[in-house]
Amino acid sequence: MSEGAQVEEVKNVVPSGAASKIVGLDASGKKIEDIGTLWTEEQYQQYYNKADDYWKTQEASVKGVMGGFDKLSKLDLAGSAVFIQSLFKKTKCPSNVALDCGAGIGRVTEGLLQKIFKEVHLVDQCDSFIDKAKELLTEPRFKFFCEGLQTFVPEPQNYDVIWIQWVFGHLTDNDAVEFLNRCKTGLSER
């Protein structure tokens, strides 16, 4: 079935105003009634296991955590600095604790967050990356968590900023929404 025919079939299946229900076709042409039927438990585990296997093969370096795009690191950090400054143009940035999600070896913490925050917590699923981050960031103001964001629970009302960047696209849609909801409770009142 051609892509155009698939689109037409989906248009014919979706009733007018059916925003609450997602209907579509998977890669094999099987009809998907809603997002909940898209992932079986086995597929869900395979998805994260494959990601874990991939990251374990990458070197614990800027090149490794950036998938070979290490030349973009300085530009990325400069853009991140501009972004965080723009967030706090009208009010002073609370500078107590930040959470660096998908921290890898601590590239963003080392290049940006440690310059703004008194304390930075780093979370990443890859133990070799966390081990490297511990080598690079040795002060007691850094705290490390080796866990995937799909299960990580931020400390309640602890963080002034929760930094989520390149890692966000590696979560399933449902896990992304659930993680953002957990992040809401992790933000401080400061």
Coordinates of C-alpha atoms in Angstrom, one line a residue:
M1 CA 0.0 0.0 0.0
S2 CA 1.4 3.4 -1.0
E3 CA 1.9 6.1 1.6
G4 CA -0.9 8.2 -0.1
A5 CA -3.3 5.2 0.1
Q6 CA -2.4 4.8 3.8
V7 CA -3.2 8.5 4.5
E8 CA -6.5 8.2 2.6
E9 CA -7.4 5.0 4.6
V10 CA -6.6 6.8 7.9
K11 CA -8.8 9.8 6.8
N12 CA -11.7 7.4 6.2
V13 CA -11.3 5.7 9.5
V14 CA -11.0 8.8 11.7
P15 CA -14.5 10.2 12.5
S16 CA -14.9 13.9 12.4
G17 CA -14.0 15.4 15.8
A18 CA -12.2 12.3 17.1
A19 CA -9.4 14.2 18.7
S20 CA -9.5 12.1 21.9
K21 CA -8.7 8.9 20.0
I22 CA -5.7 8.3 17.8
V23 CA -6.1 6.1 14.9
G24 CA -3.5 5.1 12.4
L25 CA -1.5 2.3 10.8
D26 CA 1.8 0.8 12.0
A27 CA 4.7 0.1 9.6
S28 CA 3.2 -3.3 8.6
G29 CA -0.2 -1.7 7.8
K30 CA -1.9 -3.0 11.1
K31 CA -4.6 -0.6 12.3
I32 CA -3.8 1.2 15.6
E33 CA -6.9 2.2 17.5
D34 CA -5.2 4.2 20.2
I35 CA -1.7 5.1 21.5
G36 CA -2.0 2.5 24.3
T37 CA -2.1 -0.4 21.8
L38 CA 1.0 0.8 19.9
W39 CA 3.5 -0.7 22.4
T40 CA 3.4 -4.2 23.9
E41 CA 5.3 -4.6 27.1
E42 CA 7.9 -6.6 25.2
Q43 CA 8.3 -3.9 22.5
Y44 CA 8.6 -1.3 25.2
Q45 CA 11.4 -3.2 27.0
Q46 CA 13.1 -3.9 23.7
Y47 CA 13.0 -0.2 22.8
Y48 CA 14.8 0.8 26.0
N49 CA 17.1 -2.2 26.0
K50 CA 18.3 -1.3 22.5
A51 CA 19.0 2.2 23.5
D52 CA 20.9 1.0 26.6
D53 CA 22.9 -1.4 24.4
Y54 CA 23.7 1.4 21.9
W55 CA 24.9 3.9 24.6
K56 CA 27.1 1.2 26.2
T57 CA 29.0 1.0 22.9
Q58 CA 29.8 4.8 22.8
E59 CA 32.9 6.1 24.3
A60 CA 32.6 8.2 27.5
S61 CA 33.7 11.4 25.8
V62 CA 32.0 14.5 24.3
K63 CA 32.2 12.8 20.9
G64 CA 30.5 9.7 22.3
V65 CA 27.7 11.4 24.1
M66 CA 27.0 13.7 21.1
G67 CA 26.9 10.8 18.6
G68 CA 30.0 12.1 16.7
F69 CA 28.8 15.7 16.6
D70 CA 31.3 16.9 19.2
K71 CA 32.2 19.9 17.0
L72 CA 28.8 21.3 17.9
S73 CA 29.4 21.2 21.7
K74 CA 30.7 24.8 22.1
L75 CA 28.0 26.2 19.9
D76 CA 25.4 24.1 21.8
L77 CA 26.6 25.4 25.1
A78 CA 26.6 29.0 23.9
G79 CA 23.1 28.6 22.7
S80 CA 22.1 27.0 26.0
A81 CA 23.6 29.9 27.9
V82 CA 21.6 32.4 25.8
F83 CA 18.5 30.3 26.4
I84 CA 18.8 30.1 30.2
Q85 CA 19.6 33.9 30.4
S86 CA 16.5 34.6 28.4
L87 CA 14.4 32.7 30.9
F88 CA 15.5 35.0 33.7
K89 CA 15.5 38.5 32.0
K90 CA 12.9 39.9 34.3
T91 CA 13.7 37.9 37.5
K92 CA 16.9 36.7 39.0
C93 CA 17.7 33.1 38.3
P94 CA 17.3 31.0 41.4
S95 CA 20.7 29.4 41.7
N96 CA 20.5 26.7 44.2
V97 CA 20.0 23.3 42.6
A98 CA 19.7 22.2 38.9
L99 CA 18.9 18.7 37.6
D100 CA 20.8 17.7 34.4
C101 CA 18.7 15.0 32.6
G102 CA 20.5 12.7 30.2
A103 CA 23.7 14.3 31.5
G104 CA 26.1 11.8 29.9
I105 CA 29.6 12.7 31.0
G106 CA 28.4 16.0 32.5
R107 CA 29.1 18.1 29.4
V108 CA 26.3 20.7 30.0
T109 CA 27.0 20.7 33.8
E110 CA 30.7 21.3 33.3
G111 CA 30.2 23.9 30.5
L112 CA 27.2 25.8 31.9
L113 CA 25.2 24.6 34.9
Q114 CA 28.0 24.5 37.4
K115 CA 28.7 28.2 36.6
I116 CA 25.1 29.2 37.6
F117 CA 24.0 26.7 40.3
K118 CA 25.4 25.9 43.7
E119 CA 24.5 22.3 43.3
V120 CA 23.9 20.1 40.2
H121 CA 22.4 16.6 40.1
L122 CA 23.1 14.6 37.0
V123 CA 21.0 11.6 35.8
D124 CA 21.9 9.3 32.9
Q125 CA 21.2 5.6 32.2
C126 CA 24.7 4.8 31.1
D127 CA 27.0 3.8 33.9
S128 CA 30.2 4.4 32.0
F129 CA 29.0 8.0 31.3
I130 CA 28.1 8.6 35.0
D131 CA 31.5 7.1 36.0
K132 CA 33.2 9.6 33.7
A133 CA 31.1 12.5 35.0
K134 CA 32.2 11.5 38.5
E135 CA 35.9 11.7 37.4
L136 CA 35.3 15.2 35.8
L137 CA 33.0 16.7 38.5
T138 CA 34.6 15.8 41.8
E139 CA 33.2 18.5 44.1
P140 CA 30.6 17.5 46.7
R141 CA 28.1 19.9 45.1
F142 CA 27.5 17.3 42.4
K143 CA 25.2 14.3 42.9
F144 CA 24.9 11.4 40.4
F145 CA 22.0 9.1 39.5
C146 CA 22.4 6.2 37.1
E147 CA 18.9 5.6 35.9
G148 CA 16.8 6.1 32.8
L149 CA 14.4 9.0 32.7
Q150 CA 11.5 6.6 32.0
T151 CA 11.7 5.6 35.7
F152 CA 13.6 8.4 37.4
V153 CA 11.7 10.4 40.0
P154 CA 13.2 13.9 40.8
E155 CA 13.4 14.8 44.4
P156 CA 10.2 16.7 45.3
Q157 CA 10.3 20.5 45.3
N158 CA 14.1 20.5 45.1
Y159 CA 15.2 21.9 41.7
D160 CA 15.2 25.5 40.5
V161 CA 15.9 24.3 36.9
I162 CA 15.4 20.9 35.3
W163 CA 17.5 20.7 32.2
I164 CA 16.3 18.3 29.5
Q165 CA 17.9 18.6 26.1
W166 CA 18.9 16.0 23.6
V167 CA 17.7 13.1 25.7
F168 CA 14.0 14.0 25.5
G169 CA 13.5 12.5 22.0
H170 CA 14.7 9.1 23.3
L171 CA 11.6 8.6 25.5
T172 CA 8.4 7.1 24.3
D173 CA 5.5 9.6 24.1
N174 CA 3.8 8.3 27.2
D175 CA 7.1 8.2 29.2
A176 CA 7.9 11.8 28.1
V177 CA 4.5 13.0 29.4
E178 CA 4.9 11.0 32.6
F179 CA 8.4 12.3 33.2
L180 CA 7.3 15.9 32.7
N181 CA 4.6 15.4 35.2
R182 CA 7.2 14.0 37.7
C183 CA 9.4 17.0 36.9
K184 CA 6.5 19.4 37.9
T185 CA 6.7 18.0 41.5
G186 CA 10.5 18.2 41.4
L187 CA 10.5 22.0 40.9
S188 CA 11.1 24.2 43.9
E189 CA 8.9 27.0 45.0
R190 CA 11.9 29.4 44.9

